[in-house]
XYZ file of C-alpha atoms in Angstrom:
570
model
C 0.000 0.000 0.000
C 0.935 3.399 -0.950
C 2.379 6.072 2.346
C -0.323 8.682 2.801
C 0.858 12.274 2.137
C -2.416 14.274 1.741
C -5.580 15.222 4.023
C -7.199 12.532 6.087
C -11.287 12.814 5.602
C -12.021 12.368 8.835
C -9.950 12.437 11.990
C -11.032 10.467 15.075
C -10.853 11.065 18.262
C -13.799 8.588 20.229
C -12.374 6.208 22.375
C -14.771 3.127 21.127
C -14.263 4.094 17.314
C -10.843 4.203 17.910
C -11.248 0.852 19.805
C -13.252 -0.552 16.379
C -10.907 0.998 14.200
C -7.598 -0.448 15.929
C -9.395 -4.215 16.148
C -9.606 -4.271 12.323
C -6.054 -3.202 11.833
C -5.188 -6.221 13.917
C -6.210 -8.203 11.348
C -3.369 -10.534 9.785
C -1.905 -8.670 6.761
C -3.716 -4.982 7.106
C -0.607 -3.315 8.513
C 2.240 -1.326 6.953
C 4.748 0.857 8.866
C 6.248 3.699 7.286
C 9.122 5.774 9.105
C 8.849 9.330 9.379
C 12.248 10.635 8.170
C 12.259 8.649 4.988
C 10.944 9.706 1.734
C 7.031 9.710 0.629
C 8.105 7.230 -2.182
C 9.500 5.044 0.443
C 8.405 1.112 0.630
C 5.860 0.439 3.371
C 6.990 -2.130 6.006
C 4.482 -5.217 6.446
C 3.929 -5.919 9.989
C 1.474 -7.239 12.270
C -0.456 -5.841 15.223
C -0.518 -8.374 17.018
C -2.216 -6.968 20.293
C -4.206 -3.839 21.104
C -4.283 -2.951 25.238
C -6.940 0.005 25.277
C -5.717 3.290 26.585
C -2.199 1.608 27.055
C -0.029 0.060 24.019
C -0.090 -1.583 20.672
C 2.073 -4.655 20.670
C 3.984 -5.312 16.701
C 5.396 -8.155 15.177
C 8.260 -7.274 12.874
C 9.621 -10.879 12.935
C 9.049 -10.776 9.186
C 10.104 -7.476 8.764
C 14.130 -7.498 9.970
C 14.038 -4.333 8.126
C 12.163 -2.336 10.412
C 14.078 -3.693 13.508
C 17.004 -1.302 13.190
C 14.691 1.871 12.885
C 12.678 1.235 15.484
C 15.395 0.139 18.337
C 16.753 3.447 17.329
C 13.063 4.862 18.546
C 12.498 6.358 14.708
C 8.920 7.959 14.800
C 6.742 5.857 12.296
C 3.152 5.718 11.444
C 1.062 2.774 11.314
C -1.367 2.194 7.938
C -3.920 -0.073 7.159
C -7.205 -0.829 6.086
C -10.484 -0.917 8.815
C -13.822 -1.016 8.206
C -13.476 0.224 4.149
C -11.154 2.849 4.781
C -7.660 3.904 4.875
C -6.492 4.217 8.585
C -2.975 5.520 9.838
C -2.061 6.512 12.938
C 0.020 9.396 14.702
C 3.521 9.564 14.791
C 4.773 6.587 17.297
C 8.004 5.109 18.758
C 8.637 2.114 20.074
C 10.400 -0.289 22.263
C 11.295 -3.313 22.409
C 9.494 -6.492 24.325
C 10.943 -9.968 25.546
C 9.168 -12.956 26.534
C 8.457 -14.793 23.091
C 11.054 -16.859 21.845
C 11.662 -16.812 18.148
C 9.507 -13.708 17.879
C 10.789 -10.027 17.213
C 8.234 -7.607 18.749
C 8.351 -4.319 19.963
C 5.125 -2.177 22.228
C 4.503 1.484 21.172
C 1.718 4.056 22.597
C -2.154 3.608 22.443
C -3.030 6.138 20.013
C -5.191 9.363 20.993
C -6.536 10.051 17.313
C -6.734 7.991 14.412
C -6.619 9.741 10.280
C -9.058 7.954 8.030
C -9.229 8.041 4.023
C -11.987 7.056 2.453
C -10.890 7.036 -0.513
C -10.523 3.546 -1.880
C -7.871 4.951 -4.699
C -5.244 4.951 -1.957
C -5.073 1.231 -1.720
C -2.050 -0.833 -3.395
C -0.210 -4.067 -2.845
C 3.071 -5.405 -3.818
C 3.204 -9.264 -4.776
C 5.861 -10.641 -2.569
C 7.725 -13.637 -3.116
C 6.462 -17.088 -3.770
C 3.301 -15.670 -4.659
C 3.376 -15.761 -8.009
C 0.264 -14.882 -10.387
C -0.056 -15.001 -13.865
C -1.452 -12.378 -15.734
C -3.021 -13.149 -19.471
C -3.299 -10.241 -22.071
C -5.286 -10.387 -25.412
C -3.232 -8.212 -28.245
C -6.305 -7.217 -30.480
C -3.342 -5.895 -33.128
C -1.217 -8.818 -32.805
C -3.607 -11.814 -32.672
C -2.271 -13.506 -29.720
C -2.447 -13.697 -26.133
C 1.073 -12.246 -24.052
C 1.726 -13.639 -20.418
C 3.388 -12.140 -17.516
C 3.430 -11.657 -14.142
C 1.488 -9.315 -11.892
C 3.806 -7.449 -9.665
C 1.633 -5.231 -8.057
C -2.191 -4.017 -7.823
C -4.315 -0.644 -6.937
C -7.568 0.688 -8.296
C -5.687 2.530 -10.801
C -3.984 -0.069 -12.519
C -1.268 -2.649 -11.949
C 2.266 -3.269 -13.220
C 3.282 -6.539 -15.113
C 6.441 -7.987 -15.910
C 7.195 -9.523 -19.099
C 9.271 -11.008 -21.177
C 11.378 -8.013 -23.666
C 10.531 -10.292 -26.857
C 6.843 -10.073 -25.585
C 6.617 -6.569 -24.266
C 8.246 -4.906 -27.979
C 4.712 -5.564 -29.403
C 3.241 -3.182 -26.463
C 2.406 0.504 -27.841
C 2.050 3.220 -24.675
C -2.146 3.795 -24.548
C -2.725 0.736 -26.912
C -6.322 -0.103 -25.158
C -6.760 -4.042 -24.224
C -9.801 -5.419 -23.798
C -8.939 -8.049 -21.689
C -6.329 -8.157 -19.006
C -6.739 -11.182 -16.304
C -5.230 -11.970 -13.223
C -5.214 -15.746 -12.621
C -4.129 -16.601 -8.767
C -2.847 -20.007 -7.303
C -6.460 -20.592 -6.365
C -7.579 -20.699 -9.625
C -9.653 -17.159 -8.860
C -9.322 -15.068 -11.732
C -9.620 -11.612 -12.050
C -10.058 -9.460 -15.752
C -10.776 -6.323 -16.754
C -10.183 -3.875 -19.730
C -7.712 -1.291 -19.873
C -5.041 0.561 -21.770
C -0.832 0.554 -21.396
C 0.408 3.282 -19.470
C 4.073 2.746 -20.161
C 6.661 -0.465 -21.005
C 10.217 0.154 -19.808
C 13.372 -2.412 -19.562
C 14.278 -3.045 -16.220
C 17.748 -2.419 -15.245
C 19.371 -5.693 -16.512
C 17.795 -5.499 -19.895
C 16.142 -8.896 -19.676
C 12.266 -8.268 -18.799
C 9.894 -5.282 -18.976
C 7.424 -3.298 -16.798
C 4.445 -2.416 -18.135
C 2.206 -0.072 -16.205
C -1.561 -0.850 -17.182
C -4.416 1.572 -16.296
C -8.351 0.408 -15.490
C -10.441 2.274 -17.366
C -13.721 0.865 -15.502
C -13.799 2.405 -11.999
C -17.270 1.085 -11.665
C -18.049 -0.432 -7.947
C -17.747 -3.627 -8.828
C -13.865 -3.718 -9.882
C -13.791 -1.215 -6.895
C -14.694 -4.245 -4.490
C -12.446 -6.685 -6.414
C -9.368 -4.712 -6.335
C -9.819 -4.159 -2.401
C -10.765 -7.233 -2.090
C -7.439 -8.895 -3.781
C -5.487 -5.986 -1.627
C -6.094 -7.098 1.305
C -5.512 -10.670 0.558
C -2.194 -9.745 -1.378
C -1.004 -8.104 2.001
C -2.129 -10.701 4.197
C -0.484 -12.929 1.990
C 2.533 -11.022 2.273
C 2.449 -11.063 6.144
C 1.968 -14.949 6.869
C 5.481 -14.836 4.350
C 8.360 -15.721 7.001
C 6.740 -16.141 9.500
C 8.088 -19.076 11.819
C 6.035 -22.024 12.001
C 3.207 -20.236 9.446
C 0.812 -19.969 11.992
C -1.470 -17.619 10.175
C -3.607 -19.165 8.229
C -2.551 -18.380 4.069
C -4.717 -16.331 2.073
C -7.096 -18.666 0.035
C -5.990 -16.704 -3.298
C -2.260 -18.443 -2.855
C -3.121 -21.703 -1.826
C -3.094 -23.998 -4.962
C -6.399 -26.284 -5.781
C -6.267 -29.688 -7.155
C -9.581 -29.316 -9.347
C -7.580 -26.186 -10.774
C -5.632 -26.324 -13.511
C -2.276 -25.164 -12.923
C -1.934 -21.139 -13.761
C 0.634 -20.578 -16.937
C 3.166 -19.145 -14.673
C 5.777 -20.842 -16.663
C 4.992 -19.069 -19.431
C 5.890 -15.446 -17.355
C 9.804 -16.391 -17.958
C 11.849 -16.728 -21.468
C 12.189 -20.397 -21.312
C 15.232 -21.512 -21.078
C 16.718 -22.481 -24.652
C 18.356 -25.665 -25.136
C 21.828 -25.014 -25.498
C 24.236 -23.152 -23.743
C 25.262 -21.158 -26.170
C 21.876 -20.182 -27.496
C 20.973 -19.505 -23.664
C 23.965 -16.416 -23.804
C 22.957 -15.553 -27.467
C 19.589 -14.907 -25.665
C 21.121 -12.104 -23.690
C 22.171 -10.075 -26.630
C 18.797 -11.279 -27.852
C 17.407 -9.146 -25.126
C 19.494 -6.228 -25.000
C 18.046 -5.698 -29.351
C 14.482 -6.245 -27.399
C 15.212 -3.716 -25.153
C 16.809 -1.159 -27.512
C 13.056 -1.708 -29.791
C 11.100 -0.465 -26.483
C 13.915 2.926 -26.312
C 13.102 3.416 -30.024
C 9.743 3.248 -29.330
C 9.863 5.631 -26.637
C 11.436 8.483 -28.875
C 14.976 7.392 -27.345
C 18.104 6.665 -29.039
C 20.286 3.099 -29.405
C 22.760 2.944 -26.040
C 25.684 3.386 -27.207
C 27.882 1.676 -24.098
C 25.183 -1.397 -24.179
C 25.931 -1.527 -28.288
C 29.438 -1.610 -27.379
C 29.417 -4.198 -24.627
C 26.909 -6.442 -26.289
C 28.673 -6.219 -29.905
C 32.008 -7.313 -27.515
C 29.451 -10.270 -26.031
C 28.617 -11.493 -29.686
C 32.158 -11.184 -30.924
C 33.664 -13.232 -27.652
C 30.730 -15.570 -28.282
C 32.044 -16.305 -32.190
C 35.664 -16.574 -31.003
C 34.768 -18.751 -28.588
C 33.036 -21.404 -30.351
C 31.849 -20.325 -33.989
C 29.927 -23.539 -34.693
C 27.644 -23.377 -31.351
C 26.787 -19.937 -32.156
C 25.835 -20.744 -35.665
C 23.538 -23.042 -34.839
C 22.404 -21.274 -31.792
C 21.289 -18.223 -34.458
C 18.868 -20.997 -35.612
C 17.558 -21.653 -32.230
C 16.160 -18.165 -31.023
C 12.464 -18.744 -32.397
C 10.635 -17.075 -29.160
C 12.247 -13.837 -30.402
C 10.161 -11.080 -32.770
C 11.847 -11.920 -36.124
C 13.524 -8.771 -36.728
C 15.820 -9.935 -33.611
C 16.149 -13.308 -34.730
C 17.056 -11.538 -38.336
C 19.972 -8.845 -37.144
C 21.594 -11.441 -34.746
C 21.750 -14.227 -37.976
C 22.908 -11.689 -40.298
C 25.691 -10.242 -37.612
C 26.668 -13.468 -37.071
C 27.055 -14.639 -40.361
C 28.525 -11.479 -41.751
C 31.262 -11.637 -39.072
C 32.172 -14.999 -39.250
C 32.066 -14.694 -43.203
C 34.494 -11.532 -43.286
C 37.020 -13.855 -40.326
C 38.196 -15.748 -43.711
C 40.280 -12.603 -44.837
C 42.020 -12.015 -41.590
C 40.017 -8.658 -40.693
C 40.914 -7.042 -37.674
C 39.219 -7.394 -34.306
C 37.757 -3.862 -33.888
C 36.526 -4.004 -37.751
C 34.597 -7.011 -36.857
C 33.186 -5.600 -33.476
C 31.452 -2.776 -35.673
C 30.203 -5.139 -38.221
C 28.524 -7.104 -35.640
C 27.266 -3.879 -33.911
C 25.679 -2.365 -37.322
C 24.213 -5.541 -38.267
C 22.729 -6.292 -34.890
C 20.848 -3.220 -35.184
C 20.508 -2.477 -38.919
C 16.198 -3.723 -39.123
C 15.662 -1.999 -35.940
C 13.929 0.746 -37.219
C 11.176 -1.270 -38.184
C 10.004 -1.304 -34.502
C 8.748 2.084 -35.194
C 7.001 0.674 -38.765
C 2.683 0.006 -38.314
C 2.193 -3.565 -37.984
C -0.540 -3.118 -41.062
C 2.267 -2.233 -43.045
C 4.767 -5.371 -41.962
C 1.761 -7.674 -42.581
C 0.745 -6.680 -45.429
C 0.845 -9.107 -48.788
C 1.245 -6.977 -51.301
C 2.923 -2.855 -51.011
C 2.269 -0.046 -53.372
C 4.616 2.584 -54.305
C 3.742 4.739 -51.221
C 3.806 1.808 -48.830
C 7.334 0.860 -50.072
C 8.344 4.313 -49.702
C 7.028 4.277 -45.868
C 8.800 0.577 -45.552
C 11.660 2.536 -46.620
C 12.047 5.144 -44.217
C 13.390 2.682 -40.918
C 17.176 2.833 -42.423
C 16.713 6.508 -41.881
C 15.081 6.766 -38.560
C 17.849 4.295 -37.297
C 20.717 6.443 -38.307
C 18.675 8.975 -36.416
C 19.091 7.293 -33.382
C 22.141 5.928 -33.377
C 24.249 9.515 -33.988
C 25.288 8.847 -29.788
C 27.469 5.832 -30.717
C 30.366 7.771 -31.457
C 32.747 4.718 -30.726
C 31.272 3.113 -33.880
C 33.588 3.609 -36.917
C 30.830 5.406 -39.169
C 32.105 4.202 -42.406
C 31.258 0.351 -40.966
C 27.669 1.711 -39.794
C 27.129 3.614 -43.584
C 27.932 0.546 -45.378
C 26.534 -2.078 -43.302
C 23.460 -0.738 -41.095
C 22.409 2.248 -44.048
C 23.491 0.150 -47.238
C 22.934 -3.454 -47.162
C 19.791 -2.946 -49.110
C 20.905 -1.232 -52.233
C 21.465 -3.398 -55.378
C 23.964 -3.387 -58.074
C 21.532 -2.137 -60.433
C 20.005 0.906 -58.271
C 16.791 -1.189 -57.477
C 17.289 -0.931 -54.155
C 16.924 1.381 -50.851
C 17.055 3.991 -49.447
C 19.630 5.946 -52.224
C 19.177 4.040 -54.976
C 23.249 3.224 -55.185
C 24.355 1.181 -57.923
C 27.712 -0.098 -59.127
C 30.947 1.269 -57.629
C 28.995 3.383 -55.396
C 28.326 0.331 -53.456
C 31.568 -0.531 -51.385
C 32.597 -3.975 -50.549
C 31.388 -4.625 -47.089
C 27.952 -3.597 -48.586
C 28.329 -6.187 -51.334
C 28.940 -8.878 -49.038
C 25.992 -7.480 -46.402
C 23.344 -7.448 -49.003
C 24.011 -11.298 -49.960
C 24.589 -11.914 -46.230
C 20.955 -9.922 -45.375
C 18.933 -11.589 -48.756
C 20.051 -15.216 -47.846
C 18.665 -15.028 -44.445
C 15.869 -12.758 -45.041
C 14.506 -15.558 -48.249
C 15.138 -18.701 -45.419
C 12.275 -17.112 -42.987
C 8.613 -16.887 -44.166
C 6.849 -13.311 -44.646
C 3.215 -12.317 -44.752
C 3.648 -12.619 -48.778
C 5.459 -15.828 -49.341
C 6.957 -18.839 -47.331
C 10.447 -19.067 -46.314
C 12.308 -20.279 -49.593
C 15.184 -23.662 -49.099
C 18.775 -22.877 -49.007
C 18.778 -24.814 -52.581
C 16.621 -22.237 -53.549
C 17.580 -19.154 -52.542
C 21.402 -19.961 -53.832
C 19.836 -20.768 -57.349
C 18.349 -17.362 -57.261
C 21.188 -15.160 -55.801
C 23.905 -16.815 -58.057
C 21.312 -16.349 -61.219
C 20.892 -12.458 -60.034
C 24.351 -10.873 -60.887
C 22.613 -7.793 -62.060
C 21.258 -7.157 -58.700
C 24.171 -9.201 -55.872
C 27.476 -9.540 -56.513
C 28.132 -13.506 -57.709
C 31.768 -13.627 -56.468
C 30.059 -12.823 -52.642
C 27.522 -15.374 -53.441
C 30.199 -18.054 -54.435
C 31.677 -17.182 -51.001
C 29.194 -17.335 -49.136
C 28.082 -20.493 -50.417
C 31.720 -22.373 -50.070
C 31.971 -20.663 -46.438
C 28.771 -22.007 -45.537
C 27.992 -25.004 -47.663
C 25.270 -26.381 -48.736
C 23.645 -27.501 -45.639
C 24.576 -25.043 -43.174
C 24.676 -25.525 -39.592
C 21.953 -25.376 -38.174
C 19.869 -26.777 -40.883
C 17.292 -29.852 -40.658
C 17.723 -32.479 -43.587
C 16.826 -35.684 -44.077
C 19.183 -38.684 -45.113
C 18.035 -41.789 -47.433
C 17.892 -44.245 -44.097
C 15.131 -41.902 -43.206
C 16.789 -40.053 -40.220
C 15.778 -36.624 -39.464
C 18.537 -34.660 -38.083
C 20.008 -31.163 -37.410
C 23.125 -30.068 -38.647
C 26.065 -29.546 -35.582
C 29.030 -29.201 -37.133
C 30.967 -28.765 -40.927
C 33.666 -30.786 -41.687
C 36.609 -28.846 -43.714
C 34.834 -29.865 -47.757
C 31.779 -28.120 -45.845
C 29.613 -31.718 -45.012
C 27.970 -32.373 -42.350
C 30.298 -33.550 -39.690
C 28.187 -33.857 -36.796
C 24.354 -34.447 -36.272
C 21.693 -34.718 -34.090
C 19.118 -37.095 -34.847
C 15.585 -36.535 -33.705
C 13.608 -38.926 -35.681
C 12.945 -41.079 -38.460
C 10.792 -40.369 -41.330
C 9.451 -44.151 -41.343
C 8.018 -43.821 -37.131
C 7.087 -40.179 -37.727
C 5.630 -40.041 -33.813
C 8.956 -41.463 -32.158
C 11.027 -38.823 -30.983
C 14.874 -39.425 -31.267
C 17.727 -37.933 -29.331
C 21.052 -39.533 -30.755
C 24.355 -38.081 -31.571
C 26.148 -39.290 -34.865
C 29.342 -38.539 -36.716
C 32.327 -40.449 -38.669
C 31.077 -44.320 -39.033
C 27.486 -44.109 -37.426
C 26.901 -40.497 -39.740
C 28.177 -42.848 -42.829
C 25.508 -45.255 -41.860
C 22.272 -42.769 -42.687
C 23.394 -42.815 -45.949
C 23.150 -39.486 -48.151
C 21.082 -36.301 -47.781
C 18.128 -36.372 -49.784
C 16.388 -33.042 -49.427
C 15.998 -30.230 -46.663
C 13.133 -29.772 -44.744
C 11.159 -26.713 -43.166
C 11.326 -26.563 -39.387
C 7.928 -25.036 -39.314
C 6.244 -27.762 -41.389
C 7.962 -30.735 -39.858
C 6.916 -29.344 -36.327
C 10.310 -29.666 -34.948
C 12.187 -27.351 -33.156
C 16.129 -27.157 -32.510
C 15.125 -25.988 -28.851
């Protein structure tokens, strides 16, 4: 609950209403303590009033609350909040001492108050979810089509906050309306209402949002809810530590076998399968983040570019095969993440064969990380659409600009790298394509290899237009467009990668359904993962093969799409 700073409506001074008044604060869970000296933004303490001695002392609890201890052996003044009787209650300024007798308890007696401040007005109420009692929250994105889950973090009449996952959260617009939001507890109780975003920030370590949601029903109803789930939130909070647990729990947090289980698992990025792809995640999140800042009107980071490009490049050094494969494996990310971390990857490891310096491949990575960013900022009507007109591809054009907008800060990034990689890696040879028009030698190498890097990935993943074209496929194309890509960056390319890259899914003529681990130096598969065979379709499969056992599944026969095979690499 939030401190109280302004006018009480009613100040009470009657011995038997303050006798009523003090009963129902004694309540398990109504109770917060708030110390004078510290600032009105300042996190009430839960405590418990444990016993009230008319006309002589109120006896607290702070056994649960070693927070509190320090202040109040120190006799800090503090006032005592809570709810009583449908109102907001607080009492004067008190001070305390402590009291011995109970073993394993912490408790301390202060004065009988002589008035008591009530607010009636039910907007003041608010409670913090504390840990262990987690509840899932379920919103419907009317623009997206889908449903996003998170976690409720707090409650008030107002509104709530929510945490969520950064991939979910980018496809949050401040004051986008939602007409559902739902709370679903332990018990199974749920609790929904409509509303609109307030705000969506990164928290500090770049891996999960807030988003502030508003009610926009204040009707009495939702007004009786909300208190209602207040008060059980902070009684909840109370029993929390308490030895023994010898307050009964809330029945909001205590978990019902004829209930299905709430999708709090769902609150979390689940965990990837690798190692590697759980670290590529991080970065993954960091490009998540930066799509909420350029949302927001805010620029790219420039230190976070800078540490985050040195992440990646470590990551590559490290082990270049597990982080080609983990590219493949981000698929819970919005695509134009999954898109900038393939072609930064790629484009890196690609330029590695021609001995280019560290720092040159550091801003590489960097501009391609970033270079589709600007398409956070595009309407999703225009991203789905299946077919563009001339003034829809000029609008589709203008993210390269609005990205070099926002990334003027990152000074430390050589700007010739960021021009031709980031700004250029969509023109064509021929002028056809964006934003200049370039053609020719107007289009430096790095760009040349960039555009090939960008088009093969960008054909392998499906758009509202088209499916995602085979690797067979989009080679054949590429090497029969010299007009448009430059072949000798295409013939690279294709010899650097082969023709099953890592991370693909193929089949063999044995029938076995694998993944692609590893490349042996002719650029054939060298290492597999089998997870089933064409001929049992519904037996899953989790063997390793290479050298003899690899010989024995026999030759690749064709490709396959992830997405129609239902498999996953994670």
């Amino acid at each position: 609950m939030e401190s109280i700073t302004e006018t009480p409506n009613n100040v009470v001074e009657h011995e038997r209403e303050i006798a009523a008044l003090l009963e129902g604060l004694s309540q398990p869970g109504d109770v917060s303590l708030v110390f004078e000296d510290e600032d009105s933004g300042a996190e009430p303490i839960s405590v418990l009033l444990v016993d009230v001695e008319p006309q002589s002392r109120l006896i607290l609890d702070v056994t649960a609350a070693p927070e509190a201890v320090g202040g109040l052996r120190a006799e800090r003044a503090f006032r005592l909040t809570g709810q009583a009787q449908g109102a907001m209650v607080a009492t004067p300024p008190l001070t305390a001492t402590p009291l011995d007798g109970v073993a394993g308890r912490v408790r301390f007696a202060c004065g009988y108050p002589e008035r008591l401040d009530v607010w009636h007005r039910r907007n003041a109420f608010r409670a913090e979810i504390g840990p262990g009692m987690a509840v899932a929250i379920e919103m419907d994105l009317a623009s997206k089509g889908k449903t996003v889950h998170g976690e409720l973090i707090n409650l008030s009449l107002g509104g709530c906050l929510i945490r969520l996952p950064l991939g979910e959260a980018v496809d949050l617009t401040q004051g986008e309306p939602l007409k559902r939001l739902e709370a679903i507890f332990p018990s199974g109780q749920r609790f929904t209402t409509p509303g609109e975003v307030r705000h969506v920030q990164a928290d500090d370590r770049w891996q999960q949002a807030m988003v502030g949601f508003a009610f926009n029903e204040a009707t009495p109803r939702l007004e009786r809810q909300v208190w209602f789930l207040v008060k059980e939130i902070e009684r909840e909070r109370a029993r929390t530590g308490i030895e023994g647990k010898s307050l009964s729990p809330s029945a909001l947090f205590k978990a019902s076998d004829k209930v299905p289980e709430a999708p709090v698992s769902k609150v979390a990025k689940p965990r990837y399968a690798t190692p590697m792809a759980r670290r590529l995640a991080k970065v993954a999140d960091f490009l998540n983040g930066q799509m909420l800042l350029l949302k927001q009107g805010k620029p790219i980071d420039s230190a976070l570019l800078s540490r985050n490009a040195d992440l990646l490049l470590g990551l590559l050094e490290e082990d270049r095969e597990a982080l080609l494969f983990a590219s493949v494996c981000l698929i819970r990310e919005p695509a134009v993440v999954q898109h900038g971390l393939a072609v930064a990857i790629r484009l890196a490891d690609l330029l590695d064969t021609r001995s280019a310096p560290r720092e040159l491949r550091k801003a590489i990575l960097a501009a391609a990380m970033i270079h589709d960013l600007g398409k956070a900022l595009l309407p999703d009507s225009l991203l789905e659409s299946r077919e563009l007109d001339d003034e829809q591809r000029a609008q589709l054009h203008q993210h390269v600009g609005w990205l070099a907008a926002r990334a003027n800060d990152c000074r430390w990034l050589d700007p010739g790298v960021f021009a031709s990689v980031a700004l250029a890696l969509n023109e064509r040879l021929d002028g056809s394509g964006y934003p200049e028009g370039k053609r020719g030698e107007a289009l430096p190498e790095l760009s040349r290899m960039a555009a090939v890097v960008d088009a093969v990935d960008a054909m392998g993943r499906p758009r509202a237009d088209r499916a995602a074209w085979s690797t067979a496929a989009i080679y054949r194309h590429l090497l029969g467009q010299g007009q448009a890509y430059d072949v000798q960056w295409v013939q690279r390319y294709v010899r650097h990668f082969g023709i099953h890259p890592i991370g693909s899914l193929v089949r063999y003529s044995s029938g076995a359904v694998t993944w692609i681990h590893r490349l042996d130096a002719q650029r054939q598969p060298a290492l597999v993962h089998v997870v089933r065979n064409q001929y049992s379709p519904n037996k899953r499969i989790d063997q390793w093969a290479q050298g003899r056992e690899l010989a024995q599944l026999g030759s690749i026969e064709a490709g396959l799409d992830p997405a129609t095979e239902v498999l996953s690499p994670v």
